[in-house]
Amino acid sequence: MKLWEKGASVDALMEWFTVGMDREMDQQLARWDVVGSIAHVTMLGKVGLLRADEAKILTDTLTQILREIDDHQFVIDPSMEDVHSQIEYMLIQRLGELGKKIHLGRSRNDQVAVDMKLYLRHELSTIRSAALDVADVLLTLAERHSAVLLPGYTHTQVAMPSSFGLWFGGYAEAVLEDVRVLDVAIDAANANPLGSAAGYGSSVPIDRQTTTELLDFERVHVTSTFAQMSRGRTERICAMAIGNLAATLSRFAADVVWYMSQNQGFVSLPDAFTTGSSIMPHKKNPDVFEVLRARCNRLQALPNELSMMQANATSGYHRDLQFMKDRIIPAITEMQHCLQVLHHVAPHLEPRQNILESDVYRYLFSVDRVNALVMEGMAFRDAYRAVAAEIEQGSFTPPTKDSVGQPGHLGSITNPGLDLLRERLNAARTTSQRSAR
Ligand code: ARG
């Protein structure tokens, strides 16, 4: 059944091509479609476009459909174009004439727009709290191993002393910053497009503030034109926030893979988290972090893909928008899996002690030696030259790690500022993002 069918039959290949993955994707949106419809019907009752008893029967039936969706009893029949058609069809089946009244003052264009907003707001809130859990794991590791030293690199060449406090702590802070970007994306999804209908409103006296309140949106998209244009834009902003978090996770994974190489040997994983080789009996490979890197790198293509999909699209609805769903919906699931796995595996990363004892790192403290000479009164450039000469002549003796200044400045190996990050993490957890709706 097509909502728009007027007698003429529809070409099957054309239909298959235009529907694409829509039924599968809409299955994920079904509960939000019903939530949006309940708000719409309640509002129609409030403004008198439906009688109170009609609105009550419709909302009761929609609530029953919502229960069926949550109990996995709901399917979109292959004869239906999408979730909107399926639900209207079910209402007509169950309520007859009354079911035919629900679509007054709206269009599938604002229906799907509100579905996506509700879906994205909810799923990004879930990602936000999973990201905070990952930040917590990283910060806990930083706190536990804060005093264990690690070589820092520039140009992949041994540079200056770092620590597991700085390394884990740096990634904990990165995730906390990524959560701030997620908050912007959640805000983009936290506005009501419902009532914009096909993109230009309608001539019946609907009340858009009422649906805004009923759906607990922070604000209404005022103009029908922008409400429609926000479709695609919201997806793009959410994709950017996901891609941004993915970039952090990917970079962490790349570090772990490198740190696990025998040449570095900075961290190890229990055997249960490694994989073997079909030919080399000695292998214990960090596949889980390689796969995390690959999945997160692929996620970083998402914002670009969604931007390209909208290239040259004028204002107003275009069917092109439908094809964002089958990119962003699986990407959200993918990000949730990445966070879940990282949260599961990261606590098992075991830093190696006494890494810096190897001769490879003998010049790691060269700047500390320069700084020590400066503290004795020498100008920096002279001290730099003096230490460079010591290194050239082979007379440089590396300072011991105990000679590292105490306490260091904020963000240095002796004062990584983990307590400050802990405060920020706690604040981010209590910040009301009106999540878990
Ligand atoms: N499946 C469509 C989408 O996601 C639903 C809206 C259809 N609207 C239309 N005018 N054909 O965009």
mmCIF file of C-alpha atoms in Angstrom, residues 260-422:
data_model
loop_
_atom_site.group_PDB
_atom_site.id
_atom_site.type_symbol
_atom_site.label_atom_id
_atom_site.label_comp_id
_atom_site.label_asym_id
_atom_site.label_seq_id
_atom_site.Cartn_x
_atom_site.Cartn_y
_atom_site.Cartn_z
ATOM 1 C CA MET A 260 52.760 -3.382 21.824
ATOM 2 C CA SER A 261 55.401 -4.004 19.170
ATOM 3 C CA GLN A 262 58.390 -5.913 20.589
ATOM 4 C CA ASN A 263 60.633 -2.994 19.630
ATOM 5 C CA GLN A 264 58.729 -0.744 22.008
ATOM 6 C CA GLY A 265 57.214 -3.184 24.484
ATOM 7 C CA PHE A 266 55.615 -0.377 26.496
ATOM 8 C CA VAL A 267 52.327 -2.146 27.104
ATOM 9 C CA SER A 268 51.051 -5.695 27.001
ATOM 10 C CA LEU A 269 47.660 -7.371 26.878
ATOM 11 C CA PRO A 270 46.665 -10.709 28.391
ATOM 12 C CA ASP A 271 46.625 -13.535 25.830
ATOM 13 C CA ALA A 272 42.831 -13.626 25.819
ATOM 14 C CA PHE A 273 42.841 -10.237 24.087
ATOM 15 C CA THR A 274 45.374 -11.157 21.414
ATOM 16 C CA THR A 275 45.083 -13.266 18.263
ATOM 17 C CA GLY A 276 47.467 -15.761 16.658
ATOM 18 C CA SER A 277 48.967 -16.420 13.239
ATOM 19 C CA SER A 278 48.274 -19.416 11.017
ATOM 20 C CA ILE A 279 51.982 -19.750 10.185
ATOM 21 C CA MET A 280 54.044 -18.053 12.926
ATOM 22 C CA PRO A 281 53.607 -19.954 16.180
ATOM 23 C CA HIS A 282 54.986 -17.170 18.357
ATOM 24 C CA LYS A 283 52.479 -14.480 17.425
ATOM 25 C CA LYS A 284 50.210 -12.623 19.827
ATOM 26 C CA ASN A 285 48.714 -9.867 17.757
ATOM 27 C CA PRO A 286 46.853 -6.716 18.835
ATOM 28 C CA ASP A 287 44.036 -7.212 16.286
ATOM 29 C CA VAL A 288 41.454 -5.719 18.594
ATOM 30 C CA PHE A 289 43.200 -2.348 18.466
ATOM 31 C CA GLU A 290 43.825 -2.614 14.718
ATOM 32 C CA VAL A 291 40.155 -3.295 14.148
ATOM 33 C CA LEU A 292 39.226 -0.439 16.480
ATOM 34 C CA ARG A 293 41.503 1.820 14.427
ATOM 35 C CA ALA A 294 39.986 0.641 11.132
ATOM 36 C CA ARG A 295 36.406 0.974 12.309
ATOM 37 C CA CYS A 296 37.071 4.432 13.724
ATOM 38 C CA ASN A 297 38.911 5.539 10.602
ATOM 39 C CA ARG A 298 35.948 4.411 8.528
ATOM 40 C CA LEU A 299 33.636 6.396 10.815
ATOM 41 C CA GLN A 300 35.657 9.492 10.035
ATOM 42 C CA ALA A 301 34.491 9.247 6.426
ATOM 43 C CA LEU A 302 30.867 9.671 7.552
ATOM 44 C CA PRO A 303 30.679 13.479 7.828
ATOM 45 C CA ASN A 304 32.250 13.799 4.402
ATOM 46 C CA GLU A 305 29.877 11.259 2.927
ATOM 47 C CA LEU A 306 26.826 13.032 4.346
ATOM 48 C CA SER A 307 28.083 16.427 3.174
ATOM 49 C CA MET A 308 28.600 15.077 -0.325
ATOM 50 C CA MET A 309 25.104 13.595 -0.348
ATOM 51 C CA GLN A 310 23.653 17.062 0.090
ATOM 52 C CA ALA A 311 25.888 18.793 -2.398
ATOM 53 C CA ASN A 312 23.892 21.028 -4.731
ATOM 54 C CA ALA A 313 20.576 20.178 -3.085
ATOM 55 C CA THR A 314 18.372 23.258 -3.073
ATOM 56 C CA SER A 315 16.092 24.112 -0.148
ATOM 57 C CA GLY A 316 12.972 22.015 0.376
ATOM 58 C CA TYR A 317 12.595 18.267 0.665
ATOM 59 C CA HIS A 318 14.503 15.901 -1.605
ATOM 60 C CA ARG A 319 14.319 12.137 -1.568
ATOM 61 C CA ASP A 320 18.135 12.151 -1.433
ATOM 62 C CA LEU A 321 17.770 12.766 2.313
ATOM 63 C CA GLN A 322 16.408 9.272 2.789
ATOM 64 C CA PHE A 323 19.807 7.862 1.879
ATOM 65 C CA MET A 324 21.488 9.512 4.844
ATOM 66 C CA LYS A 325 19.617 7.117 7.106
ATOM 67 C CA ASP A 326 21.395 4.002 5.873
ATOM 68 C CA ARG A 327 24.736 5.631 6.566
ATOM 69 C CA ILE A 328 24.237 7.339 9.899
ATOM 70 C CA ILE A 329 22.130 4.677 11.628
ATOM 71 C CA PRO A 330 24.692 1.845 11.198
ATOM 72 C CA ALA A 331 27.479 4.323 12.052
ATOM 73 C CA ILE A 332 25.855 5.058 15.390
ATOM 74 C CA THR A 333 25.697 1.358 16.191
ATOM 75 C CA GLU A 334 29.332 1.058 15.100
ATOM 76 C CA MET A 335 30.448 3.834 17.441
ATOM 77 C CA GLN A 336 28.533 2.230 20.295
ATOM 78 C CA HIS A 337 30.358 -1.058 19.651
ATOM 79 C CA CYS A 338 33.746 0.691 19.517
ATOM 80 C CA LEU A 339 33.138 2.383 22.869
ATOM 81 C CA GLN A 340 31.868 -0.839 24.402
ATOM 82 C CA VAL A 341 34.938 -2.820 23.280
ATOM 83 C CA LEU A 342 37.430 -0.148 24.292
ATOM 84 C CA HIS A 343 35.817 0.102 27.703
ATOM 85 C CA HIS A 344 36.082 -3.664 28.019
ATOM 86 C CA VAL A 345 39.683 -4.066 26.836
ATOM 87 C CA ALA A 346 41.509 -0.912 28.003
ATOM 88 C CA PRO A 347 41.578 -1.852 31.722
ATOM 89 C CA HIS A 348 43.676 -4.890 30.734
ATOM 90 C CA LEU A 349 46.476 -2.815 29.218
ATOM 91 C CA GLU A 350 49.504 -3.442 31.384
ATOM 92 C CA PRO A 351 52.279 -0.827 31.293
ATOM 93 C CA ARG A 352 55.878 -2.063 31.563
ATOM 94 C CA GLN A 353 57.964 -0.673 34.417
ATOM 95 C CA ASN A 354 61.507 0.673 34.007
ATOM 96 C CA ILE A 355 61.150 1.281 30.261
ATOM 97 C CA LEU A 356 63.641 4.144 30.342
ATOM 98 C CA GLU A 357 66.503 1.959 31.568
ATOM 99 C CA SER A 358 67.257 0.966 27.988
ATOM 100 C CA ASP A 359 70.188 2.807 26.411
ATOM 101 C CA VAL A 360 67.922 3.819 23.505
ATOM 102 C CA TYR A 361 66.481 6.476 25.798
ATOM 103 C CA ARG A 362 69.771 7.862 27.162
ATOM 104 C CA TYR A 363 69.202 11.330 25.657
ATOM 105 C CA LEU A 364 65.585 11.550 26.738
ATOM 106 C CA PHE A 365 66.562 13.840 29.618
ATOM 107 C CA SER A 366 68.844 16.111 27.584
ATOM 108 C CA VAL A 367 66.487 19.065 28.035
ATOM 109 C CA ASP A 368 66.358 18.456 31.787
ATOM 110 C CA ARG A 369 70.150 18.671 31.816
ATOM 111 C CA VAL A 370 69.939 21.957 29.873
ATOM 112 C CA ASN A 371 67.335 23.250 32.339
ATOM 113 C CA ALA A 372 69.509 22.245 35.290
ATOM 114 C CA LEU A 373 72.382 24.352 33.869
ATOM 115 C CA VAL A 374 69.963 27.267 33.370
ATOM 116 C CA MET A 375 68.918 26.965 37.022
ATOM 117 C CA GLU A 376 72.598 27.261 37.909
ATOM 118 C CA GLY A 377 72.703 30.604 36.052
ATOM 119 C CA MET A 378 73.614 29.821 32.457
ATOM 120 C CA ALA A 379 71.562 31.341 29.573
ATOM 121 C CA PHE A 380 69.360 28.793 27.814
ATOM 122 C CA ARG A 381 71.174 28.889 24.451
ATOM 123 C CA ASP A 382 74.572 28.482 26.083
ATOM 124 C CA ALA A 383 73.309 25.591 28.175
ATOM 125 C CA TYR A 384 71.780 24.029 25.053
ATOM 126 C CA ARG A 385 75.155 24.260 23.252
ATOM 127 C CA ALA A 386 77.030 22.904 26.247
ATOM 128 C CA VAL A 387 74.781 19.842 26.446
ATOM 129 C CA ALA A 388 74.923 19.362 22.646
ATOM 130 C CA ALA A 389 78.730 19.322 22.951
ATOM 131 C CA GLU A 390 78.573 16.798 25.789
ATOM 132 C CA ILE A 391 76.391 14.557 23.592
ATOM 133 C CA GLU A 392 78.747 14.921 20.591
ATOM 134 C CA GLN A 393 81.831 14.164 22.715
ATOM 135 C CA GLY A 394 80.215 11.219 24.460
ATOM 136 C CA SER A 395 80.545 12.799 27.890
ATOM 137 C CA PHE A 396 76.808 13.271 28.477
ATOM 138 C CA THR A 397 75.566 11.437 31.544
ATOM 139 C CA PRO A 398 71.800 11.090 31.597
ATOM 140 C CA PRO A 399 70.233 12.564 34.716
ATOM 141 C CA THR A 400 68.318 10.041 36.753
ATOM 142 C CA LYS A 401 64.561 10.276 36.732
ATOM 143 C CA ASP A 402 64.765 11.497 40.351
ATOM 144 C CA SER A 403 66.450 14.655 39.145
ATOM 145 C CA VAL A 404 63.279 15.655 37.309
ATOM 146 C CA GLY A 405 61.994 18.879 38.886
ATOM 147 C CA GLN A 406 59.375 18.511 41.643
ATOM 148 C CA PRO A 407 56.682 19.637 41.507
ATOM 149 C CA GLY A 408 56.449 20.318 37.783
ATOM 150 C CA HIS A 409 54.099 22.700 36.068
ATOM 151 C CA LEU A 410 50.508 21.721 35.317
ATOM 152 C CA GLY A 411 50.390 19.116 32.567
ATOM 153 C CA SER A 412 53.931 17.836 33.018
ATOM 154 C CA ILE A 413 55.090 14.374 34.072
ATOM 155 C CA THR A 414 55.290 15.251 37.755
ATOM 156 C CA ASN A 415 52.001 17.151 37.759
ATOM 157 C CA PRO A 416 49.758 15.773 35.010
ATOM 158 C CA GLY A 417 46.677 17.466 36.491
ATOM 159 C CA LEU A 418 44.626 14.304 36.705
ATOM 160 C CA ASP A 419 42.602 15.696 39.618
ATOM 161 C CA LEU A 420 41.475 18.542 37.354
ATOM 162 C CA LEU A 421 40.388 16.028 34.705
ATOM 163 C CA ARG A 422 38.550 14.033 37.388
#
